[in-house]
mmCIF file of N, CA and C in Angstrom:
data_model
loop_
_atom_site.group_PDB
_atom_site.id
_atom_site.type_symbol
_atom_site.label_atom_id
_atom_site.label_comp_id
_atom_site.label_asym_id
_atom_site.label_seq_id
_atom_site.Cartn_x
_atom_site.Cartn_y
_atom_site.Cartn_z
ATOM 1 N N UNK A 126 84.380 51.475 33.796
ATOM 2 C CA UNK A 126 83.329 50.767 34.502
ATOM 3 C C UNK A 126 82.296 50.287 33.486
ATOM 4 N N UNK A 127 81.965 49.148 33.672
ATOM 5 C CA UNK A 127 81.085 48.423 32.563
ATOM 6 C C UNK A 127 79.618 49.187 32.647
ATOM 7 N N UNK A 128 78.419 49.313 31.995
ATOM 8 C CA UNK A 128 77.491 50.313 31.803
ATOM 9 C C UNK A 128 76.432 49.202 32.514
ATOM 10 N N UNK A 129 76.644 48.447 33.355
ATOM 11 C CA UNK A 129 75.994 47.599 34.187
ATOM 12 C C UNK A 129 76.363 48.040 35.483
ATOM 13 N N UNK A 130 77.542 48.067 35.595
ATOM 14 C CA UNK A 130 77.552 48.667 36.810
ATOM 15 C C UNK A 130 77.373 50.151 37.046
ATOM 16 N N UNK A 131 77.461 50.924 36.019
ATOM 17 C CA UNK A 131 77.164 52.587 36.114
ATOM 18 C C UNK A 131 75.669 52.648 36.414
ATOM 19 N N UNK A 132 74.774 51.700 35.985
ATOM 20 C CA UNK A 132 73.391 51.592 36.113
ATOM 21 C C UNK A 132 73.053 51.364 37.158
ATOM 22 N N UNK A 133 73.708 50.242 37.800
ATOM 23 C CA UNK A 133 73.800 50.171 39.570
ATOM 24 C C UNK A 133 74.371 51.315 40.119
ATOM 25 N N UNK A 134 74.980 52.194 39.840
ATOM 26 C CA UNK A 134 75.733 52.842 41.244
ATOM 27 C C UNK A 134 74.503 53.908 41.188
ATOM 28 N N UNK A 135 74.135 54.692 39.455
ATOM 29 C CA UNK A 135 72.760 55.796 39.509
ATOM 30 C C UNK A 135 71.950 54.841 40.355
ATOM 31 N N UNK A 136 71.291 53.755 40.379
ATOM 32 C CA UNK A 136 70.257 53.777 41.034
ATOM 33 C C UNK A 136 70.477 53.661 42.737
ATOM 34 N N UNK A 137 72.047 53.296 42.771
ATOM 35 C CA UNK A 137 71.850 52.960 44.369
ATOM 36 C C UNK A 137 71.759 54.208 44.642
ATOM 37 N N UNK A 138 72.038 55.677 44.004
ATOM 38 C CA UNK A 138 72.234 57.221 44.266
ATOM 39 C C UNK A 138 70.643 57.545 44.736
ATOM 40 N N UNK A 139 70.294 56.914 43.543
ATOM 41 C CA UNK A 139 68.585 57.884 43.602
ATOM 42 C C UNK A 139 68.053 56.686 45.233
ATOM 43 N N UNK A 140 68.125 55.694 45.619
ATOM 44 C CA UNK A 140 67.617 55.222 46.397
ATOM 45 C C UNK A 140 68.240 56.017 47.775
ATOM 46 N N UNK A 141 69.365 56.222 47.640
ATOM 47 C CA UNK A 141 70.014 56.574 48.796
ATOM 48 C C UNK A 141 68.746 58.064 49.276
ATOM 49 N N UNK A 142 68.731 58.739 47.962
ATOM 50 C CA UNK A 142 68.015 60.068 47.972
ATOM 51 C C UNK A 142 67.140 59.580 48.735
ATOM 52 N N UNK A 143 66.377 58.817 48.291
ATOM 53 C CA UNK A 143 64.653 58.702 48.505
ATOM 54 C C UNK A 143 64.492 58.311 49.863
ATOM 55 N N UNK A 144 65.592 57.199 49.991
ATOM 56 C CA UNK A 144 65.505 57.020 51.693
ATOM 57 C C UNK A 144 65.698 58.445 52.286
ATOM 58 N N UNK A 145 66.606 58.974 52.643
ATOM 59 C CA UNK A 145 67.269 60.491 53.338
ATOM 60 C C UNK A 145 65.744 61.232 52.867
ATOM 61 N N UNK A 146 64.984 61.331 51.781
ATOM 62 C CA UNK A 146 63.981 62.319 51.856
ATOM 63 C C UNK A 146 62.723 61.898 52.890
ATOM 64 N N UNK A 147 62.796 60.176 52.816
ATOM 65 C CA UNK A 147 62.361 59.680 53.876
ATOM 66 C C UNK A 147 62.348 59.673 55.665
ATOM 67 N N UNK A 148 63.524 60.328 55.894
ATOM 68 C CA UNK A 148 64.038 60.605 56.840
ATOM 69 C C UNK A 148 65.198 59.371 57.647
ATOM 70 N N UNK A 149 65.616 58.639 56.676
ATOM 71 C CA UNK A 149 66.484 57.790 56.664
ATOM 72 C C UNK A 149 67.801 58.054 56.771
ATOM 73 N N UNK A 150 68.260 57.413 58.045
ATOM 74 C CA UNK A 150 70.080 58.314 58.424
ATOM 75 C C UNK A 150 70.553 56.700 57.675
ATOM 76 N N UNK A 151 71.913 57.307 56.608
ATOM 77 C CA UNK A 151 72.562 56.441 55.485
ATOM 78 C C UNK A 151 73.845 55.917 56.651
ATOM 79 N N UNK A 152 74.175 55.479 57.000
ATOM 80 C CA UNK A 152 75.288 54.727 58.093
ATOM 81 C C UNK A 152 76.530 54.070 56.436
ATOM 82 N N UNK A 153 76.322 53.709 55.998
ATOM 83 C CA UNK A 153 76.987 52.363 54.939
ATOM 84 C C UNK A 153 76.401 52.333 53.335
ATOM 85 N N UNK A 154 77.043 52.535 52.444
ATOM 86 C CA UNK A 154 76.953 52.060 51.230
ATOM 87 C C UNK A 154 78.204 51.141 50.301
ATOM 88 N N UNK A 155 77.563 50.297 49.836
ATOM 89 C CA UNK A 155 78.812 49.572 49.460
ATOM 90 C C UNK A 155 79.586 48.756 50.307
ATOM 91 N N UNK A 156 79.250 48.142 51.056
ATOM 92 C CA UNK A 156 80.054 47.824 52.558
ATOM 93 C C UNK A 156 80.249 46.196 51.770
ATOM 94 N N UNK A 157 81.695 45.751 51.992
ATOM 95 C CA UNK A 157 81.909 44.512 50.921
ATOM 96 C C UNK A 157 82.597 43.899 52.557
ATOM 97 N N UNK A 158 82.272 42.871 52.307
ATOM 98 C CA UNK A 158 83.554 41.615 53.137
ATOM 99 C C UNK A 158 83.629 40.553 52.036
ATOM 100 N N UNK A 159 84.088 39.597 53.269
ATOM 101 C CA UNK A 159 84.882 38.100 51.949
ATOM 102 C C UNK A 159 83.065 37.386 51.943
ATOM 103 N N UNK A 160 81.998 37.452 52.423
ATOM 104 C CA UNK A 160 80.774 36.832 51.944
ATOM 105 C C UNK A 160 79.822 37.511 51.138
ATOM 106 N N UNK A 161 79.974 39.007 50.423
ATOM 107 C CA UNK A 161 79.466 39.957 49.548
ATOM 108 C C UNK A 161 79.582 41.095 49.473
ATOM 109 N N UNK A 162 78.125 42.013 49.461
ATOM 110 C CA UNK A 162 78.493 43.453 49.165
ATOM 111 C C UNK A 162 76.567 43.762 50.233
ATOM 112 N N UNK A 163 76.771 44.339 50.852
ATOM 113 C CA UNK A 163 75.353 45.921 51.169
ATOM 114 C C UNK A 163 75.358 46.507 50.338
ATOM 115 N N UNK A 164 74.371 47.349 49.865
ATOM 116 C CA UNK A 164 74.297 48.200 49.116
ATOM 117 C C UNK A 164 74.195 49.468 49.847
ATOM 118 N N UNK A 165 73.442 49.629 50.696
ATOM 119 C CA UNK A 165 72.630 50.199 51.656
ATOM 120 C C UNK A 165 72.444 50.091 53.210
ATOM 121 N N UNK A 166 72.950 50.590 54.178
ATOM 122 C CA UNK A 166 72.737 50.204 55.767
ATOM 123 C C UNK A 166 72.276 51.558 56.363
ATOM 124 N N UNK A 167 70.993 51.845 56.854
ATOM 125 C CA UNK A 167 70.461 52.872 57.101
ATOM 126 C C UNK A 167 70.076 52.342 58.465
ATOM 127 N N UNK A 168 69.320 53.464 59.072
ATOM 128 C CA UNK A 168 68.686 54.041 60.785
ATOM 129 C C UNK A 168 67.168 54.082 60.377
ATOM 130 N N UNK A 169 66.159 54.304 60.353
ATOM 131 C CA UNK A 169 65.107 54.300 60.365
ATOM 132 C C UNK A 169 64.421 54.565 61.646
ATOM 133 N N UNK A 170 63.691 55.032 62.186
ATOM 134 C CA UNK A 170 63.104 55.211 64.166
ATOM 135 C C UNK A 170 63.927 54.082 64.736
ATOM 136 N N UNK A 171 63.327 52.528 65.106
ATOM 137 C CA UNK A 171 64.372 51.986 66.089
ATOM 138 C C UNK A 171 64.979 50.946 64.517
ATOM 139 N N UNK A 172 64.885 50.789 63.377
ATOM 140 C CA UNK A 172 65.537 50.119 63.229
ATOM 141 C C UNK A 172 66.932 50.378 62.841
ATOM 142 N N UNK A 173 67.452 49.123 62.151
ATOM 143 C CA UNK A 173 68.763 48.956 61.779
ATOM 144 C C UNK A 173 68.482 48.601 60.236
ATOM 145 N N UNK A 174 68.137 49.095 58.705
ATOM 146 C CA UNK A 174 67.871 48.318 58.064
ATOM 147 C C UNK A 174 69.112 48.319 56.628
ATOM 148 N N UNK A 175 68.934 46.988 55.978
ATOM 149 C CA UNK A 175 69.436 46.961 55.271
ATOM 150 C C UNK A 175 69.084 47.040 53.805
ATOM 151 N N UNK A 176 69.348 47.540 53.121
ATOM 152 C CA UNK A 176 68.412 47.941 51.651
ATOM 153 C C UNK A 176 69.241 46.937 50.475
ATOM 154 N N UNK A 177 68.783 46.288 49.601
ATOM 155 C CA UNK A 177 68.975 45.600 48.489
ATOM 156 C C UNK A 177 68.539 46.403 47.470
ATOM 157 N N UNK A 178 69.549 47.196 46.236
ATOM 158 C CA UNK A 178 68.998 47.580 44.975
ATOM 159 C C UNK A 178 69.158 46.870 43.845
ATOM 160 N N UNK A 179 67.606 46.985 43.504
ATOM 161 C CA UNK A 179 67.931 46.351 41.948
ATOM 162 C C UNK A 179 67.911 47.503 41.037
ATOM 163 N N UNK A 180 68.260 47.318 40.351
ATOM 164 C CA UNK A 180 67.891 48.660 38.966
ATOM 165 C C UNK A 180 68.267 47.972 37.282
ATOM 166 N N UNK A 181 66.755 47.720 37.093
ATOM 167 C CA UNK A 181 66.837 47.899 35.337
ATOM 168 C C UNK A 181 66.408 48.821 34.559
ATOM 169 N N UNK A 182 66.758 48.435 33.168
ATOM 170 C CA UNK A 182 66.249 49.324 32.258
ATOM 171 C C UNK A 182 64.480 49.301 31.815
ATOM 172 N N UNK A 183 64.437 47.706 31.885
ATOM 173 C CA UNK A 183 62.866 47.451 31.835
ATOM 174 C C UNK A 183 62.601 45.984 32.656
ATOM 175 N N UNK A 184 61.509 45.449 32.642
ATOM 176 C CA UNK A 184 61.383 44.070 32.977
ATOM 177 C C UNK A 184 61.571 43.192 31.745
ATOM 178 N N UNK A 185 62.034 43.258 30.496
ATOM 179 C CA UNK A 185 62.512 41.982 29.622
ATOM 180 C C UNK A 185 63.347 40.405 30.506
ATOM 181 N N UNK A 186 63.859 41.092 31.601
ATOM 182 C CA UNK A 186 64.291 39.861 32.723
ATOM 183 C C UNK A 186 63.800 39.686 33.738
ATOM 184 N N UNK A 187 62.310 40.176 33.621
ATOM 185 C CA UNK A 187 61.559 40.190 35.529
ATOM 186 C C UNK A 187 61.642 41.247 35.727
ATOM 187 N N UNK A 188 60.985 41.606 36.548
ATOM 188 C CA UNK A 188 60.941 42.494 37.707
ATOM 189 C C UNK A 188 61.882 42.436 38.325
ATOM 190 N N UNK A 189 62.482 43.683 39.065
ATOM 191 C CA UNK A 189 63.760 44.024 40.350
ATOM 192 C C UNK A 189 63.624 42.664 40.988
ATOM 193 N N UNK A 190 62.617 43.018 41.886
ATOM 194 C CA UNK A 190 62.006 42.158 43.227
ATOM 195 C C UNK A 190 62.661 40.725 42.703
ATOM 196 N N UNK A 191 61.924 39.973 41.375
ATOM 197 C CA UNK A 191 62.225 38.986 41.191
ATOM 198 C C UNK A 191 63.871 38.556 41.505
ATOM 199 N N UNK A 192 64.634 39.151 41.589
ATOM 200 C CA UNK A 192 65.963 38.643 41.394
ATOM 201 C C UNK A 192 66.331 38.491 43.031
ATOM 202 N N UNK A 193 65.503 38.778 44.042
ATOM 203 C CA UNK A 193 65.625 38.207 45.560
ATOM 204 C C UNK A 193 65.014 37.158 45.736
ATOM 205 N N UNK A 194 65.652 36.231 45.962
ATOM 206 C CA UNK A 194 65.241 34.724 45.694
ATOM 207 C C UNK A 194 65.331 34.528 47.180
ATOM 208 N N UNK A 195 64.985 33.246 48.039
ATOM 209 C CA UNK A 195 65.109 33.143 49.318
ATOM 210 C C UNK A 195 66.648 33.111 49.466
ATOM 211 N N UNK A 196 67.330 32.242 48.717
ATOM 212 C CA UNK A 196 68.927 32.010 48.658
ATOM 213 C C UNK A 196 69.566 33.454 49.151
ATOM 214 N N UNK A 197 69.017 34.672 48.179
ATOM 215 C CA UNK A 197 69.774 35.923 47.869
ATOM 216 C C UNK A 197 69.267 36.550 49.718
ATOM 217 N N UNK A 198 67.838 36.211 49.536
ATOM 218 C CA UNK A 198 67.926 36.770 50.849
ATOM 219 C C UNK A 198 68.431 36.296 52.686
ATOM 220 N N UNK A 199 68.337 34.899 52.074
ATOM 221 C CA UNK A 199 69.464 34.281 53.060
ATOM 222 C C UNK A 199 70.875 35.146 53.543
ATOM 223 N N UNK A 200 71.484 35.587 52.033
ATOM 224 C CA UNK A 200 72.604 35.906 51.952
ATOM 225 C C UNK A 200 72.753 37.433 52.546
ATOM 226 N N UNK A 201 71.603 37.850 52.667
ATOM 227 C CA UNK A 201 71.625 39.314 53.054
ATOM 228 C C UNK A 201 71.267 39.500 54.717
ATOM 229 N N UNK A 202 70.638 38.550 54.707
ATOM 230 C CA UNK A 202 70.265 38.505 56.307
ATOM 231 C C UNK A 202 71.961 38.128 57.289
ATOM 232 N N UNK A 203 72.652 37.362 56.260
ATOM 233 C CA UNK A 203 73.853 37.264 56.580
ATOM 234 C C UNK A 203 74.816 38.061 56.701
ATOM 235 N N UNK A 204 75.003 38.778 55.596
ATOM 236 C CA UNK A 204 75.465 39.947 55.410
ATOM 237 C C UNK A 204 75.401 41.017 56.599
ATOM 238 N N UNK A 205 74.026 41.061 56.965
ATOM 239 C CA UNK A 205 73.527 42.167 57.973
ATOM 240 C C UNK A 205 74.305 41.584 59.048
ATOM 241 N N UNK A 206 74.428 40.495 59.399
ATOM 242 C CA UNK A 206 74.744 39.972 61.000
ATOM 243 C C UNK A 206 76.600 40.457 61.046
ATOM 244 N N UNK A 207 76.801 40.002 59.448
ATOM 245 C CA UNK A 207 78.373 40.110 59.263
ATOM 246 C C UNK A 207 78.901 41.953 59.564
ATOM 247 N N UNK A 208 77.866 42.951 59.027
ATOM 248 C CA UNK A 208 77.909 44.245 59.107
ATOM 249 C C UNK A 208 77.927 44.632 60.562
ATOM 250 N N UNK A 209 76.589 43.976 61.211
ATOM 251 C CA UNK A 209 76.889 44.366 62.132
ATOM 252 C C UNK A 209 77.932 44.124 63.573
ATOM 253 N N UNK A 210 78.237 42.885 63.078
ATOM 254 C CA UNK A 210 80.198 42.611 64.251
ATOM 255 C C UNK A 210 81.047 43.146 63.798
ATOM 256 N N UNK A 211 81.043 43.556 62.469
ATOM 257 C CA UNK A 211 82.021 44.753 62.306
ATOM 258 C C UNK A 211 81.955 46.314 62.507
ATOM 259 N N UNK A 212 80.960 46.082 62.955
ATOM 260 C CA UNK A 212 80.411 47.625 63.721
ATOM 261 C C UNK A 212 79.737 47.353 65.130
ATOM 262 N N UNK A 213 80.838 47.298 65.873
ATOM 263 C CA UNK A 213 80.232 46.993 67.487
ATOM 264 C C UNK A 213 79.641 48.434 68.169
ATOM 265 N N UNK A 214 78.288 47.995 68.538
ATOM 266 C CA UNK A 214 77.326 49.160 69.371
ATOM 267 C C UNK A 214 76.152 49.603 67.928
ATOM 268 N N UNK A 215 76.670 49.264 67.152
ATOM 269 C CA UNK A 215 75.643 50.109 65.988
ATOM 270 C C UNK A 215 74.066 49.458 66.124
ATOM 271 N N UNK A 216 74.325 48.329 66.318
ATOM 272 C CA UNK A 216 72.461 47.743 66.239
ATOM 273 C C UNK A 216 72.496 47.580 67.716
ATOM 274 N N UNK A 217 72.711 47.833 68.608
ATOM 275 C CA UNK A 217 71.776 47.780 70.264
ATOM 276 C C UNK A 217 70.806 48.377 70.174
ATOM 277 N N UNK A 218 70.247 48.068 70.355
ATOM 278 C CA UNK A 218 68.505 48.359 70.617
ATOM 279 C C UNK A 218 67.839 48.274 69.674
ATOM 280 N N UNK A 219 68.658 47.907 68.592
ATOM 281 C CA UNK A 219 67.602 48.340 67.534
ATOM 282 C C UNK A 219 66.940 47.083 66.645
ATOM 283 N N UNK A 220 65.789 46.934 66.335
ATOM 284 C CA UNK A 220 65.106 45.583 64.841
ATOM 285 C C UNK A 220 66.206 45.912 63.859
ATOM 286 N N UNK A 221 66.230 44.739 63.391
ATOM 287 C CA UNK A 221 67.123 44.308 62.206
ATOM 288 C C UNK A 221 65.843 44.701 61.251
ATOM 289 N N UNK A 222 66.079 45.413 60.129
ATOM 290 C CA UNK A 222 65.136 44.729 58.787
ATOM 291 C C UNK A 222 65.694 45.121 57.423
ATOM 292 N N UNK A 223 65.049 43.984 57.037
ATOM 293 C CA UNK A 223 65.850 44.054 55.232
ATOM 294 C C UNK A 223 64.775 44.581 54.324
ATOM 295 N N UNK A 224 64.966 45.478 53.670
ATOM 296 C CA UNK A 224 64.200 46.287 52.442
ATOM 297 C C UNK A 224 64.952 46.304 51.142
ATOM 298 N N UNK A 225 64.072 46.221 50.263
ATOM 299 C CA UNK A 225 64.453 46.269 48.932
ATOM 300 C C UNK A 225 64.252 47.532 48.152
ATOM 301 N N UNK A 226 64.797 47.866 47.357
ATOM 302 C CA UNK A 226 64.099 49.229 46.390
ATOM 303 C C UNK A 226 64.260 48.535 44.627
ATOM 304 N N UNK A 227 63.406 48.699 43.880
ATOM 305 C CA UNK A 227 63.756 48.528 42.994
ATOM 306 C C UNK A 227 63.454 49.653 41.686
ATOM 307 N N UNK A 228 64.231 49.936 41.218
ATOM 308 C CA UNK A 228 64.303 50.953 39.864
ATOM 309 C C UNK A 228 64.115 50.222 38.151
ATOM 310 N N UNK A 229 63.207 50.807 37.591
ATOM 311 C CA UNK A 229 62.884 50.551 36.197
ATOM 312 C C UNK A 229 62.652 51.325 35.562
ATOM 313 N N UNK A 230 63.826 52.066 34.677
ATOM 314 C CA UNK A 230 63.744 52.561 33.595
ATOM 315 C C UNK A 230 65.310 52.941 32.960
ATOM 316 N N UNK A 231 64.730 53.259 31.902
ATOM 317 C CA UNK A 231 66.220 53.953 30.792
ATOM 318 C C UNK A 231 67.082 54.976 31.420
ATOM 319 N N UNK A 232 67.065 55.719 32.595
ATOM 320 C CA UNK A 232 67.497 56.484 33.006
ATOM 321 C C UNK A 232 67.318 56.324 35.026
ATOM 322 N N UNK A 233 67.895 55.926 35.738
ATOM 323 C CA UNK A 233 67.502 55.473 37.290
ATOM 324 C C UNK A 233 66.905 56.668 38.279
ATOM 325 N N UNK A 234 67.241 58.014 37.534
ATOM 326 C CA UNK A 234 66.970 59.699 38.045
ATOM 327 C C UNK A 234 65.622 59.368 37.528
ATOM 328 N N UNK A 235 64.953 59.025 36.941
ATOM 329 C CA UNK A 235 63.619 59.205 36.500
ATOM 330 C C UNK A 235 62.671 58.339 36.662
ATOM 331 N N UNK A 236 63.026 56.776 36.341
ATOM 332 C CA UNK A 236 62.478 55.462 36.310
ATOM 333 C C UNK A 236 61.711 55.100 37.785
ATOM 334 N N UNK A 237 60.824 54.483 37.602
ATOM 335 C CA UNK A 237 60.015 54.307 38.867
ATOM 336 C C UNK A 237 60.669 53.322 39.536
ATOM 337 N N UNK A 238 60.256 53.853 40.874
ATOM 338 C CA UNK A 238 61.283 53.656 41.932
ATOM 339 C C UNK A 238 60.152 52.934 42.895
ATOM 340 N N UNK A 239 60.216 51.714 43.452
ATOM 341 C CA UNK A 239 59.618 50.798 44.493
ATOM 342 C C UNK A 239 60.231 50.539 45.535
ATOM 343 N N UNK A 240 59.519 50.665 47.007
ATOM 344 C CA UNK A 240 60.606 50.534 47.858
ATOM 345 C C UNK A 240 59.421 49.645 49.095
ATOM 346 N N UNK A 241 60.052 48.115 48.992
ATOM 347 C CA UNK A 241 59.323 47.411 49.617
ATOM 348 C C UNK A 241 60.118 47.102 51.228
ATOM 349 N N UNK A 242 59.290 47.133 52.279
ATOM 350 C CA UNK A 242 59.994 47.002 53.481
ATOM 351 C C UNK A 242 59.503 45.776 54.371
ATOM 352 N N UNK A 243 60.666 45.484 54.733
ATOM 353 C CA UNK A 243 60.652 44.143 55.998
ATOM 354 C C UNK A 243 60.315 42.869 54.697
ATOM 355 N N UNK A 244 61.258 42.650 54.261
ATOM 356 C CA UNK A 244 60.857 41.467 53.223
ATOM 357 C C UNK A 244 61.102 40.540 54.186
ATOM 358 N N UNK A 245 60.538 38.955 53.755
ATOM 359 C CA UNK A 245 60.619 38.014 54.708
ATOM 360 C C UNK A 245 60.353 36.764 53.477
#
């Protein structure tokens, strides 16, 4: 596995944590079809949300956040609709919302961890 993607999977770990310490029920990680990848599909009180991780080593390329462009988040709002017809009954009743987390540092167990909600 390339050390780009080992950097992604630690941080999607530590996010997964932080949500669940949050009191966040984890439903989906990694959930791929033929239009992308989730990282993240959690429960929250009534919602349904979907989490986007970024994780670097530093900002030399931006900030996490920066790399959700409207395009990217187009694509996730899509994603969510696509997740959820493949899981019939899972979102009744519940708000859709998309959250981001983003991780920065040399190590994703340690590096500060941001976790912005209901992006729009």
């Amino acid at each position: 596995m390339a050390q780009k993607d080992e950097l992604g999977r630690a941080g999607e770990r530590r996010a997964t944590e932080h949500l669940e310490r949050l009191g966040y029920t984890v439903l989906d990680r990694n959930w791929r079809c033929d239009q992308g990848e989730l990282d993240i599909v959690a429960c929250h009180g009534d919602d349904l949300v979907f989490i986007e991780v970024k994780t670097r080593r530093g900002t030399g390329y931006g900030h996490p956040f920066e790399a959700i462009t409207p395009e990217k988040f187009a694509r996730l709002h899509r994603l969510a609709i696509a997740w959820i017809i493949a899981h019939p009954g899972a979102g009744w009743g519940r708000s859709i919302r998309i959250d981001a987390i983003g991780i920065v540092g040399d190590d994703p167990a340690t590096g500060r961890l941001e976790h912005l909600e209901a992006l729009r």
